[in-house]
Tab-separated table of C-alpha atoms and ligand atoms in Angstrom:
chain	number	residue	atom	x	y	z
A	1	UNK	CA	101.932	-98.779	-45.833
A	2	UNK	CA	102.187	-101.622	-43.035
A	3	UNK	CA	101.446	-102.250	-39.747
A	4	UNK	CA	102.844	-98.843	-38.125
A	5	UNK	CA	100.316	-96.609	-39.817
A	6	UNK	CA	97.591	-95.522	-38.011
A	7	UNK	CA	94.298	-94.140	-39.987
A	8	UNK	CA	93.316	-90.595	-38.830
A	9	UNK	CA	89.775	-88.947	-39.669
A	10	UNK	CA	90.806	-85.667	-38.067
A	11	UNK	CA	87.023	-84.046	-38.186
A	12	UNK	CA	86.402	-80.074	-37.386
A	13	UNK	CA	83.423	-81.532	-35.012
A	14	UNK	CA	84.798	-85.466	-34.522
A	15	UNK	CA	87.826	-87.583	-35.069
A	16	UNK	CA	88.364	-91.224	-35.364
A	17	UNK	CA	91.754	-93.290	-35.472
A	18	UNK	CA	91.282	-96.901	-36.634
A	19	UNK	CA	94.193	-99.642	-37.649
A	20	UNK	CA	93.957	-102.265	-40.196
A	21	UNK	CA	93.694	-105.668	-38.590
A	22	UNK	CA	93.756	-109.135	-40.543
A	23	UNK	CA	92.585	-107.258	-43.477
A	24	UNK	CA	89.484	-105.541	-41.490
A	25	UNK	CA	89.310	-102.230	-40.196
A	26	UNK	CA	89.403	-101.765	-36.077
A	27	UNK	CA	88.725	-98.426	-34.698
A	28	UNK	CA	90.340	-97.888	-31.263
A	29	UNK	CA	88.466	-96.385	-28.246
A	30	UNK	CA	90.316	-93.573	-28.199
A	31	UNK	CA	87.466	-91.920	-26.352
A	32	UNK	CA	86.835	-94.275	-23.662
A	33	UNK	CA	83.758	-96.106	-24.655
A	34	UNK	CA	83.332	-95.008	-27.463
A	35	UNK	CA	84.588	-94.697	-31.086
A	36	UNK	CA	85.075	-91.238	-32.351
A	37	UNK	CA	86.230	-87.853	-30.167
A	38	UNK	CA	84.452	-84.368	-30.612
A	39	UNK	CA	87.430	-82.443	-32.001
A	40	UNK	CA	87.377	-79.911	-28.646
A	41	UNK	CA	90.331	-79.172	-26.543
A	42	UNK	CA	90.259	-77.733	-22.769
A	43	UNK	CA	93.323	-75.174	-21.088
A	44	UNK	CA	92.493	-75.065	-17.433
A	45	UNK	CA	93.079	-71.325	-15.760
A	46	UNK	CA	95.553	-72.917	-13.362
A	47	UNK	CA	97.588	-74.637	-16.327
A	48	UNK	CA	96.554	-77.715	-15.718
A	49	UNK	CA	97.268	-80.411	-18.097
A	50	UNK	CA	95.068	-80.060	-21.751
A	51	UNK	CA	92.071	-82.230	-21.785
A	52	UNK	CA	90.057	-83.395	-25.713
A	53	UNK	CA	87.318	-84.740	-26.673
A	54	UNK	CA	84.429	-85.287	-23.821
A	55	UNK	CA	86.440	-84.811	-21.040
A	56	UNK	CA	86.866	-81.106	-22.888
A	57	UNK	CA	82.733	-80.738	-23.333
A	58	UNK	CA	82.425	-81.852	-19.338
A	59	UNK	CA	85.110	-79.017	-18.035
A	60	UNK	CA	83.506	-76.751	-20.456
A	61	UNK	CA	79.497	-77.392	-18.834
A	62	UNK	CA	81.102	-77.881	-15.179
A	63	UNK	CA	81.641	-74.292	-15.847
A	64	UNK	CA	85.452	-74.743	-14.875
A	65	UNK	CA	87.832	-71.750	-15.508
A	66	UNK	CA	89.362	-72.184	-18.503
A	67	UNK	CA	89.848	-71.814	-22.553
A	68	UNK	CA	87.323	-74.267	-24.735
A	69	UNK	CA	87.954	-74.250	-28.475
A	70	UNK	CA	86.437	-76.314	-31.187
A	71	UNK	CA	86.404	-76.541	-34.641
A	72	UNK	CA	90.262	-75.806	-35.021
A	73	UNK	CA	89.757	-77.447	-38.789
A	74	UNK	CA	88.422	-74.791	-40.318
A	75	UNK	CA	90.937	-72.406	-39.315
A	76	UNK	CA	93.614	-74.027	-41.174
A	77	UNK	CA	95.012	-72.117	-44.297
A	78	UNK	CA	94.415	-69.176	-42.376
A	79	UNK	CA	96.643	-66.019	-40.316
A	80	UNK	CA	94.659	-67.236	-37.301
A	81	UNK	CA	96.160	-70.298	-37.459
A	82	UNK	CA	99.496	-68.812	-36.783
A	83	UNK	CA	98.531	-65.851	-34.552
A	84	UNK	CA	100.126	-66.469	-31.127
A	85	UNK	CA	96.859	-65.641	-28.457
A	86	UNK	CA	97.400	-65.822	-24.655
A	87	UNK	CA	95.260	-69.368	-24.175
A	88	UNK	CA	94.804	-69.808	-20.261
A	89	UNK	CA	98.123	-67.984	-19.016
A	90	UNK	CA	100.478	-68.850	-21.951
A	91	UNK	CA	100.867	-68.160	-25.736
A	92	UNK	CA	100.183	-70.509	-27.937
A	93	UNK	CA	99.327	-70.400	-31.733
A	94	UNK	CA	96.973	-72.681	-33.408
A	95	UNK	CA	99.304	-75.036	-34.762
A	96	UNK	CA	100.593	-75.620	-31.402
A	97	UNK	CA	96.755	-76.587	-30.275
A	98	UNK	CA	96.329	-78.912	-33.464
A	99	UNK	CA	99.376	-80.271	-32.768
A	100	UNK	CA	99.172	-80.959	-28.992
A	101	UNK	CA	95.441	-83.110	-29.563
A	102	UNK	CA	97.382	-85.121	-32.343
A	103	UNK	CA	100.201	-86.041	-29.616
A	104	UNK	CA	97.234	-87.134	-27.361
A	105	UNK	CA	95.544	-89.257	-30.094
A	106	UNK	CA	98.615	-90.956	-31.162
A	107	UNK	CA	99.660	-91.637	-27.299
A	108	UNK	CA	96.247	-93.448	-26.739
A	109	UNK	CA	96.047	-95.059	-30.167
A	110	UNK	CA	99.593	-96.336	-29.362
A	111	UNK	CA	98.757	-97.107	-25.514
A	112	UNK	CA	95.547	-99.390	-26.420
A	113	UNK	CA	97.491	-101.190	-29.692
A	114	UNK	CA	100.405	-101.618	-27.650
A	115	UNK	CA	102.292	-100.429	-31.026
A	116	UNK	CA	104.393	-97.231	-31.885
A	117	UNK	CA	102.533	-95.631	-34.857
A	118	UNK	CA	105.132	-93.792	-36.692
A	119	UNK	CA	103.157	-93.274	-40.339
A	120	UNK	CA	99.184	-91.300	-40.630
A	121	UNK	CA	97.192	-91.854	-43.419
A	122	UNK	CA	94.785	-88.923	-42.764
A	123	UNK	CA	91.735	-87.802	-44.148
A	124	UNK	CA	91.225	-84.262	-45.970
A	125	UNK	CA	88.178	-82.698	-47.392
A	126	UNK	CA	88.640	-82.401	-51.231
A	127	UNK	CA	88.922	-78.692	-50.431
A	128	UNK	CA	89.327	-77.105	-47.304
A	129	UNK	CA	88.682	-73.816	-48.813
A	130	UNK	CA	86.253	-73.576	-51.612
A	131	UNK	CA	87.946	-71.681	-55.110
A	132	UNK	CA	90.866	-70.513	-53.355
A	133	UNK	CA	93.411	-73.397	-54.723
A	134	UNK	CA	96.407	-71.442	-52.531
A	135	UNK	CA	94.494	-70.679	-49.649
A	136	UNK	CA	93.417	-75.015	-50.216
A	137	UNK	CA	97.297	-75.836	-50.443
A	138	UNK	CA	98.257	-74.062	-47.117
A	139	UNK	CA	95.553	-75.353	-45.358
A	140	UNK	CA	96.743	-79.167	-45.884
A	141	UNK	CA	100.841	-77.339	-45.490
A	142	UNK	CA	99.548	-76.343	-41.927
A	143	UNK	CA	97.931	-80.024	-41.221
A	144	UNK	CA	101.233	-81.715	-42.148
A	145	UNK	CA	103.038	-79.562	-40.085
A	146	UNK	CA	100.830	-80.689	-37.345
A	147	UNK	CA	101.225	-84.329	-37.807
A	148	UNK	CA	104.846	-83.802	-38.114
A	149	UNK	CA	105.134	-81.859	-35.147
A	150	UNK	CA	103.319	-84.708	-33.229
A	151	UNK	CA	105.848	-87.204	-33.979
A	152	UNK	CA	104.620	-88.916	-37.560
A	153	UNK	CA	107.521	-89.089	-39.387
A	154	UNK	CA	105.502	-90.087	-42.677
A	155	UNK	CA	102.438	-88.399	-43.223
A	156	UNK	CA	99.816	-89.317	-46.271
A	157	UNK	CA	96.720	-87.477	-47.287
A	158	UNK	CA	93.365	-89.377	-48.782
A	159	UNK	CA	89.983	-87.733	-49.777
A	160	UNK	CA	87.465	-88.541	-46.991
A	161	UNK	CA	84.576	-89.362	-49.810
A	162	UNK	CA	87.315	-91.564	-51.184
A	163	UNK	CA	88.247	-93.387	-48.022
A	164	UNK	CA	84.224	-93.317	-47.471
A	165	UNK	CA	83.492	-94.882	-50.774
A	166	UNK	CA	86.370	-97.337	-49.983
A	167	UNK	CA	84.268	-98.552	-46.489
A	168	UNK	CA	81.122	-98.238	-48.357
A	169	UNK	CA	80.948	-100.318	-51.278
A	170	UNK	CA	79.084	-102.533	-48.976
A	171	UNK	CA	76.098	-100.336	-49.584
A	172	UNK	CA	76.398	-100.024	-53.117
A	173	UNK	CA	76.137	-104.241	-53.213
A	174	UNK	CA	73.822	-104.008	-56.637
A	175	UNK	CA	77.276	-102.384	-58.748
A	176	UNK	CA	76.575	-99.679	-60.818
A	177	UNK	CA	77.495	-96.597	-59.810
A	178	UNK	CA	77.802	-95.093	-56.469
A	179	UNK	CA	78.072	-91.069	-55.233
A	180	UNK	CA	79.235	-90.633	-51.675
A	181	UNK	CA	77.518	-87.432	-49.919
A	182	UNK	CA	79.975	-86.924	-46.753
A	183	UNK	CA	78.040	-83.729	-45.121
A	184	UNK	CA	80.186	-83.001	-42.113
A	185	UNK	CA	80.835	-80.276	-39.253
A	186	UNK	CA	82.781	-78.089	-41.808
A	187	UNK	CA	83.080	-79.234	-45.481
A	188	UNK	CA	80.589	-81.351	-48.050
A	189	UNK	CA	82.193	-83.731	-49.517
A	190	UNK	CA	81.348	-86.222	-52.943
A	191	UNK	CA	82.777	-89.008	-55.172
A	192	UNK	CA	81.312	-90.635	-58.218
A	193	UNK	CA	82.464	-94.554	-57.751
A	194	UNK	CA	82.270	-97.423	-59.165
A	195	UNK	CA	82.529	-101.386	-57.758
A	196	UNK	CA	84.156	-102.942	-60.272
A	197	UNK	CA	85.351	-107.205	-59.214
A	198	UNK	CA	85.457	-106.180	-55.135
A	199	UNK	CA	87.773	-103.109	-55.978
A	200	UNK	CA	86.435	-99.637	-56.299
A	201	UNK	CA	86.652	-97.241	-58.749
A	202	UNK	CA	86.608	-93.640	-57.924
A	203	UNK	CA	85.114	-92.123	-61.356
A	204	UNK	CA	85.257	-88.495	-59.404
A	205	UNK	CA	85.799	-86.515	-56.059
A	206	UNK	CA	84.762	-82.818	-55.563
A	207	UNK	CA	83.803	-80.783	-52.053
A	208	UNK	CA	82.730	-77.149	-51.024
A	209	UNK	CA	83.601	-75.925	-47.510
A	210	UNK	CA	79.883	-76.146	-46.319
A	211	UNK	CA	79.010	-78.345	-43.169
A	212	UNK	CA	77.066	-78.483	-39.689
A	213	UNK	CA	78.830	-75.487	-38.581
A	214	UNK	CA	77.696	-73.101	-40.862
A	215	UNK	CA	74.195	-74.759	-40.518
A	216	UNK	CA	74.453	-73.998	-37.044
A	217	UNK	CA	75.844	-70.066	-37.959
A	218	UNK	CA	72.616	-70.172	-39.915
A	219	UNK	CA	70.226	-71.270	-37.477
A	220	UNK	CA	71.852	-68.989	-34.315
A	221	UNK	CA	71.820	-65.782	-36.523
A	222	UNK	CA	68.207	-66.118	-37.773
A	223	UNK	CA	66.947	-67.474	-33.994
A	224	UNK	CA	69.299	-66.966	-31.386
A	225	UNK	CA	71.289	-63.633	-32.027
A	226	UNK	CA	68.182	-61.194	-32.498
A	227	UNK	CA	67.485	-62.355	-28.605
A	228	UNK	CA	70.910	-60.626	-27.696
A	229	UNK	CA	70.299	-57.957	-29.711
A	230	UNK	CA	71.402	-58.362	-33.290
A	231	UNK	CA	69.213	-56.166	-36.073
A	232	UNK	CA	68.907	-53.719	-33.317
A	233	UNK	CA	69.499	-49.975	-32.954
A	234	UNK	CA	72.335	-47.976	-31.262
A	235	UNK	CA	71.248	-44.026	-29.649
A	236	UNK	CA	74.288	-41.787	-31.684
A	237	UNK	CA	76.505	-40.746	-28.814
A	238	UNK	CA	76.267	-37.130	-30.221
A	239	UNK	CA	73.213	-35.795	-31.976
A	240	UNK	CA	70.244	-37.374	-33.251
A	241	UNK	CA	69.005	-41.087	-34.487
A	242	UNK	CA	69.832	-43.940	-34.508
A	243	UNK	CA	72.787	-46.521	-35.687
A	244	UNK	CA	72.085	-50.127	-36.323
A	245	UNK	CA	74.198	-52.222	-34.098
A	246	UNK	CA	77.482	-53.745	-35.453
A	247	UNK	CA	76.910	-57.322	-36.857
A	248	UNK	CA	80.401	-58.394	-36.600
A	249	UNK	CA	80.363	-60.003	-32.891
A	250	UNK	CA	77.127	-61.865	-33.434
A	251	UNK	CA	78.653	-63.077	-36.429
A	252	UNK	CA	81.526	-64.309	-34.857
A	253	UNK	CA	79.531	-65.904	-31.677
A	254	UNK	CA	78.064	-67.484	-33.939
A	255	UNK	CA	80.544	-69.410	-35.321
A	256	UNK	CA	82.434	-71.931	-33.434
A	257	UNK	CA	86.346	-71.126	-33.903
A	258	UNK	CA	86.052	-67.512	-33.462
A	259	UNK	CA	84.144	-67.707	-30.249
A	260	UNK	CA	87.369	-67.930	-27.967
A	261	UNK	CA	88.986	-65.191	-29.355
A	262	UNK	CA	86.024	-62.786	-28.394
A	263	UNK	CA	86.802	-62.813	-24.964
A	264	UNK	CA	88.902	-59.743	-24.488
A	265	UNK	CA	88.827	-56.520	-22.445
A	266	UNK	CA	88.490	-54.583	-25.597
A	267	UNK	CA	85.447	-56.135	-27.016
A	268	UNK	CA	83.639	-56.115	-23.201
A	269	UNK	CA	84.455	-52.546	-22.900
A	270	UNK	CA	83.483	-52.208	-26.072
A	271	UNK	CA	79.883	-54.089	-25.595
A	272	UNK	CA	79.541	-51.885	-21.865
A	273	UNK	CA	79.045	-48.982	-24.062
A	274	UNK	CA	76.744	-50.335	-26.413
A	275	UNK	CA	75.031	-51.456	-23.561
A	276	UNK	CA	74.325	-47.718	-22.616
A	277	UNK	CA	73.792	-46.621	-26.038
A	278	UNK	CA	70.836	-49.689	-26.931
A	279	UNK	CA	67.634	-48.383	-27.423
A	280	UNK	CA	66.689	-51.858	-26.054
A	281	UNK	CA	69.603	-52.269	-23.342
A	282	UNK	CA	67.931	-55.156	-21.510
A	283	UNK	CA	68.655	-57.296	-24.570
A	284	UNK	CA	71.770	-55.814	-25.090
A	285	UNK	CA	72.913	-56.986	-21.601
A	286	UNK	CA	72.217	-60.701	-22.684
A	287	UNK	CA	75.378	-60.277	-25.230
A	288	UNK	CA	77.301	-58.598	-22.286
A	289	UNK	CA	76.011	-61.244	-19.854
A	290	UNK	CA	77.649	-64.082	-22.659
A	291	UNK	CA	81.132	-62.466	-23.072
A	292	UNK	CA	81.115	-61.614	-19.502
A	293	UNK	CA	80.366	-65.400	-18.327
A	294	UNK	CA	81.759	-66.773	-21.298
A	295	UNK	CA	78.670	-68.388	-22.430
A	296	UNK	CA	79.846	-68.554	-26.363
A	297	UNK	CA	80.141	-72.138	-26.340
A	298	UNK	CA	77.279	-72.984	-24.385
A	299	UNK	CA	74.936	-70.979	-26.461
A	300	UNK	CA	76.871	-72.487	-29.360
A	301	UNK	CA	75.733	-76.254	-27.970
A	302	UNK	CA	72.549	-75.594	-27.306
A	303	UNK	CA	71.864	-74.025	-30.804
A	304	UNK	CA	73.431	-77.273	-32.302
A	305	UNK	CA	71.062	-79.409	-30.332
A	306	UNK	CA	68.073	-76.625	-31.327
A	307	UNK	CA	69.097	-77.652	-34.895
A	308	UNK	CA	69.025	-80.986	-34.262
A	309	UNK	CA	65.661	-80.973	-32.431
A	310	UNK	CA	63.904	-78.975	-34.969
A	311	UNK	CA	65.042	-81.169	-38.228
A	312	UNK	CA	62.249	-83.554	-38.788
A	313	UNK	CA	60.328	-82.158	-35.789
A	314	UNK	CA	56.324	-82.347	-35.710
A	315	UNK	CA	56.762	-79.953	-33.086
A	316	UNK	CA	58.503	-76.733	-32.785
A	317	UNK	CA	61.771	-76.990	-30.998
A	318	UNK	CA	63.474	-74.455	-29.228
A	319	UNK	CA	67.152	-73.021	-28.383
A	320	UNK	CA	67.433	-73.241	-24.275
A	321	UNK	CA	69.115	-69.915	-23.345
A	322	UNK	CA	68.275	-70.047	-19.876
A	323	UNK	CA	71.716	-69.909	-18.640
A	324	UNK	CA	71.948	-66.569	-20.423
A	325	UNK	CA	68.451	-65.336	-18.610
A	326	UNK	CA	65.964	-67.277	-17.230
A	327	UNK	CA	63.742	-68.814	-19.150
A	328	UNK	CA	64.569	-67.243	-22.046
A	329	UNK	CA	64.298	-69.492	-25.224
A	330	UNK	CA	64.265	-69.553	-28.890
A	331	UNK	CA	61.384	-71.118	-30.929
A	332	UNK	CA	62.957	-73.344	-33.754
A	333	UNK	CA	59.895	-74.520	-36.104
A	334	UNK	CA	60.834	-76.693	-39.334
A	335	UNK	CA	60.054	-73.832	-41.370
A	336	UNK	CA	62.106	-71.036	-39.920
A	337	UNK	CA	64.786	-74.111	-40.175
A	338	UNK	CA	64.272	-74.559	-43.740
A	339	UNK	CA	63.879	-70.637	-44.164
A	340	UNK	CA	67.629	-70.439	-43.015
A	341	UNK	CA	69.063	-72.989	-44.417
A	342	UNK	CA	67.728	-72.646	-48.303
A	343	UNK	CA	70.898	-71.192	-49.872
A	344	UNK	CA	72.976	-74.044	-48.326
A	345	UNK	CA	70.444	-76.630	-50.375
A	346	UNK	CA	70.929	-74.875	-53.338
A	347	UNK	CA	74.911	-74.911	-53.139
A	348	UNK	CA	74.964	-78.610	-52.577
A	349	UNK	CA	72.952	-79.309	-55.717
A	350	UNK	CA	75.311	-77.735	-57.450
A	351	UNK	CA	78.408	-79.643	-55.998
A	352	UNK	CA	76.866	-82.718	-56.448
A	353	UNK	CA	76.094	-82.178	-59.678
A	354	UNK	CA	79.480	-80.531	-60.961
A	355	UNK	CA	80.512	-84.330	-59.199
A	356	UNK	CA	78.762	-86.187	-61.540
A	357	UNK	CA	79.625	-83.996	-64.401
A	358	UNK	CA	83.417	-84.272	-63.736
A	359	UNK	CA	82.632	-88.129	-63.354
A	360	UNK	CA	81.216	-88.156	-66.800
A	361	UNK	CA	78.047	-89.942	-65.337
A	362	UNK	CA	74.400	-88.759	-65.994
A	363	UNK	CA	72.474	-91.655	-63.369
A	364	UNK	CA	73.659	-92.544	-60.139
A	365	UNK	CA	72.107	-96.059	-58.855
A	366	UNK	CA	73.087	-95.377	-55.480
A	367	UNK	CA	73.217	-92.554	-53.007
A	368	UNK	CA	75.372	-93.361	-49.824
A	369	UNK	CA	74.875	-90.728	-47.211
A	370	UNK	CA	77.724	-90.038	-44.381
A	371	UNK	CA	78.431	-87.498	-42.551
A	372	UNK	CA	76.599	-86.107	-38.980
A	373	UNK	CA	75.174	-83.390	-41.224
A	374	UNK	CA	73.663	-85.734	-44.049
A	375	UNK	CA	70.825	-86.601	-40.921
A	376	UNK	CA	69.771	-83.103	-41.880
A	377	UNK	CA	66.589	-83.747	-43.734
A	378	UNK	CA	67.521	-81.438	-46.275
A	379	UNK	CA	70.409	-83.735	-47.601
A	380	UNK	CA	68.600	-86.582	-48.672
A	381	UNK	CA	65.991	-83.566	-50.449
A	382	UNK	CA	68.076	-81.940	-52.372
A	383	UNK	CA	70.300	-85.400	-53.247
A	384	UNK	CA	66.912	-86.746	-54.172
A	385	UNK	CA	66.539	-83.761	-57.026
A	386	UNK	CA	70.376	-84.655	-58.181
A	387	UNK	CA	69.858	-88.511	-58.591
A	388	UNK	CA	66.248	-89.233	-58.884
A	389	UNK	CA	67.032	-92.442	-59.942
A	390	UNK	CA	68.900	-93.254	-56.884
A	391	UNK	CA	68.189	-95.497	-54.366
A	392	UNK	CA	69.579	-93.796	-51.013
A	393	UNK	CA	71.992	-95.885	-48.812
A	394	UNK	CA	73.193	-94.872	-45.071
A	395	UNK	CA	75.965	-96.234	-43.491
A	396	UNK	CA	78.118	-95.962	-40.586
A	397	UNK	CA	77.725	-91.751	-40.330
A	398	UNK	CA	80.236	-90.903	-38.142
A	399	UNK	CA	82.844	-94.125	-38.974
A	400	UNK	CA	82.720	-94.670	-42.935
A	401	UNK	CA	85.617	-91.960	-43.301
A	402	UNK	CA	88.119	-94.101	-40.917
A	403	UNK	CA	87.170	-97.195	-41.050
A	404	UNK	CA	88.203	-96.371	-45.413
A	405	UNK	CA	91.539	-94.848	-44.224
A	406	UNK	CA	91.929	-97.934	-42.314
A	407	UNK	CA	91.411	-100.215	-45.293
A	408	UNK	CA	93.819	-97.742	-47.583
A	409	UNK	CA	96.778	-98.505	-45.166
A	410	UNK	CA	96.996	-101.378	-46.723
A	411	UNK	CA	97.851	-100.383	-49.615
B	501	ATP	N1	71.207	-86.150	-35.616
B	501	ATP	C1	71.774	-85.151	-36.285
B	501	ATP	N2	71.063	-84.411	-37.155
B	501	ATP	C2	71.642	-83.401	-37.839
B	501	ATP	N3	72.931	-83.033	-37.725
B	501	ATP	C3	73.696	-83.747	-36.883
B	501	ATP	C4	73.172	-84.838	-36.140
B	501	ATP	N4	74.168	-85.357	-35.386
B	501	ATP	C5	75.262	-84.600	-35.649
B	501	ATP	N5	74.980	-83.648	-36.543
B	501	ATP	C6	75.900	-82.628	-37.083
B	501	ATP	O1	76.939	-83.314	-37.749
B	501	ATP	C7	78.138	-82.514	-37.720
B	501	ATP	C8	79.300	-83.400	-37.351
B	501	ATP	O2	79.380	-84.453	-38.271
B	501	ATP	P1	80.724	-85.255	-38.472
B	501	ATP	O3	81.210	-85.784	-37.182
B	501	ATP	O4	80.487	-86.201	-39.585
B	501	ATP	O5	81.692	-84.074	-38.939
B	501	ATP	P2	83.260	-84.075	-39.062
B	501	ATP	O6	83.698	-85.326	-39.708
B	501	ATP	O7	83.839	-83.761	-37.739
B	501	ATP	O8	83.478	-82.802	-39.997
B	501	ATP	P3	84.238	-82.663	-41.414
B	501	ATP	O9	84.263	-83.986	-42.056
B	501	ATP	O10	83.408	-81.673	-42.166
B	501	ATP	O11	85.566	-82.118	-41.076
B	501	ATP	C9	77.900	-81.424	-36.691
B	501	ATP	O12	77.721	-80.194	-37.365
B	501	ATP	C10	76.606	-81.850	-36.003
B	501	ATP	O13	75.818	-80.751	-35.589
B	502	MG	MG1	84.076	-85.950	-41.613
């Protein structure tokens, strides 16, 4: 791969595009100031043109009329993905979405290298979707048809723990053997690697489709949710009793790619008459107030920051819902945040350990952490238990996946 290729950590909560230059990696501002883009587009009511990345998060807080979506990652390999939806006055599918952020990457990748990038080397998770190897196969199918689409007329796939371990050997300076934990918005993601005379070695790579989003689903469900009603009761609309109230919608507002899709006549008329049927219809009216206002997002933000607040907190830390009713929050303490997250722990031990099993290694010498997720407290815990000889490493969190890609196009 030469000079036209340009490195592409497409992330479900951040990207990154980087070039090789003089044999180092340069990542390109392709958010201005800074080096990676939250994964977020913005359709303005009017039709306005589509905005990513921050500018996307502003319109969405500004309040501006319009469609937000995030998270379009994880819906790859799926129908959704395909499903044409009426997004701000005109149908679009999924593809088309991916498609049109990856035309706006490459245009300012190519506008602030002054070069025409006509190759990708992209990242992928080791699986998209866990034990589904079809389901796995469509979802990179639907990526490439994305980068195609957006005008790459070559388009080459690396592991993101690979291209991590690649960018991290750095860390790993001692030799012996390395396992990269990449814990990100939507997948976990390891290699077993070794440093062997400046090259590396990957020994191993293995994932499960477990990240910061469904740490989020976790922590809105067990906090959030119950405060618009979820584990309630519905009055029977003929006879006597009671009905516990669907879980479906809470489960889908809280999780990032489904919340656009739950703003539809159907499910507000729908919601109205649960309203009248709660036997607690003041908290039901907070759910109708959210689809009504279309709040999903912002509740969705401020549970990710509630996450963030509570991990490693002294104090308790709390989910601001005040835009949903005033003043009304939800305590986060560090235990209710471990309470809800201890089946993720458990599922991570595993992977990591099926990683160093399929590596043929027993002892790990070092553990680089990377990722957004692997700040989560719990990472470095349960890694801990894996590799207890390890000595833990942290590098660039948010950059180790690119600035790898970047050093692969050389190859
Ligand atoms: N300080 C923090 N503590 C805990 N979690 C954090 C922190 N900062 C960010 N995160 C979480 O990290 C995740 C995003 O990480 P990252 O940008 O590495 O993911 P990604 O590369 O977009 O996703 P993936 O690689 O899974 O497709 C989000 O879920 C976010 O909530
Ligand atoms: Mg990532």
């Amino acid at each position: 791969m030469s000079t036209d290729t340009l490195a592409i950590d497409f992330g479900t909560s951040n990207s990154a595009a980087a070039v090789l230059d003089n044999g180092r990696p340069r990542r390109l501002p392709i958010e201005a100031g800074a080096e990676t883009l939250p994964t977020a587009v913005f359709f303005p009511a009017g039709g306005g043109a589509m905005q990513i990345g921050a500018a996307a998060a502003r319109a969405l807080v500004a309040g501006e009329e319009g469609r937000y979506m995030r998270a379009l990652k994880s819906v790859l390999g799926t129908s959704l993905f395909h499903e044409e939806r009426l997004i701000s006055g005109k149908r679009r599918t999924l593809t088309d979405v991916v498609t049109a952020f990856l035309v706006e990457l490459k245009g300012r990748a190519e506008r602030e290298t002054g070069r025409t990038f006509t190759r990708a080397l992209s990242g992928r998770p080791v699986h998209f979707h866990t034990a589904d190897p079809d389901r796995d196969a469509r979802a990179e199918a639907d990526l490439r048809a994305c980068y195609d689409a957006a005008g790459f007329a070559q388009v080459d796939f690396l592991f993101e723990p690979e291209a991590a371990a690649l960018a991290s050997h750095g860390a790993n300076a001692a030799g012996g053997t390395g396992l990269i934990v990449d814990i990100g918005g939507g997948t976990s993601d390891f290699s077993v690697f070794r440093a062997e005379d400046g090259e590396v070695r990957i020994l191993a790579s293995h994932g499960i489709r477990l990240g910061g989003t469904d740490f989020d689903h976790a922590v809105s469900m067990a906090h959030a949710m119950p405060l618009l009603g979820q584990g309630g009761a519905l009055k029977r609309e003929m006879g006597e009793g009671l009905l516990p109230m669907p879980n479906a919608i809470y489960a889908d507002l809280a999780t990032w790619a489904k919340i656009p899709f739950l703003y539809t006549a159907e499910i507000r008329r729908d919601v109205a008459r649960m309203v009248k049927l709660a036997e607690k219809p003041r908290v039901l009216r907070r759910l109708s107030t959210v689809l009504e206002e279309e709040l999903g997002h912002d509740l969705a933000f401020a549970v990710e920051r509630g996450k963030i607040a509570a991990n490693g907190a002294e104090n308790d830390a709390r989910i601001a819902m005040g835009l949903i009713e005033k003043g009304l929050t939800a305590p986060v303490t560090p235990a209710s945040l471990d309470d809800c997250l201890t089946g993720f722990g458990e599922a991570l031990r595993k992977a990591a350990a099926e990683t160093l099993q399929m590596a043929g290694v027993t002892r790990i010498d070092t553990i680089v952490l990377v990722g957004g997720s692997s700040l989560m407290q719990l990472i470095e815990r349960e890694m801990r238990v894996v590799c207890p000889d390890a000595v833990v490493a942290r590098t660039e969190a948010f950059t180790a996946v690119v600035d790898g890609l970047a050093l692969a196009t050389a190859a």
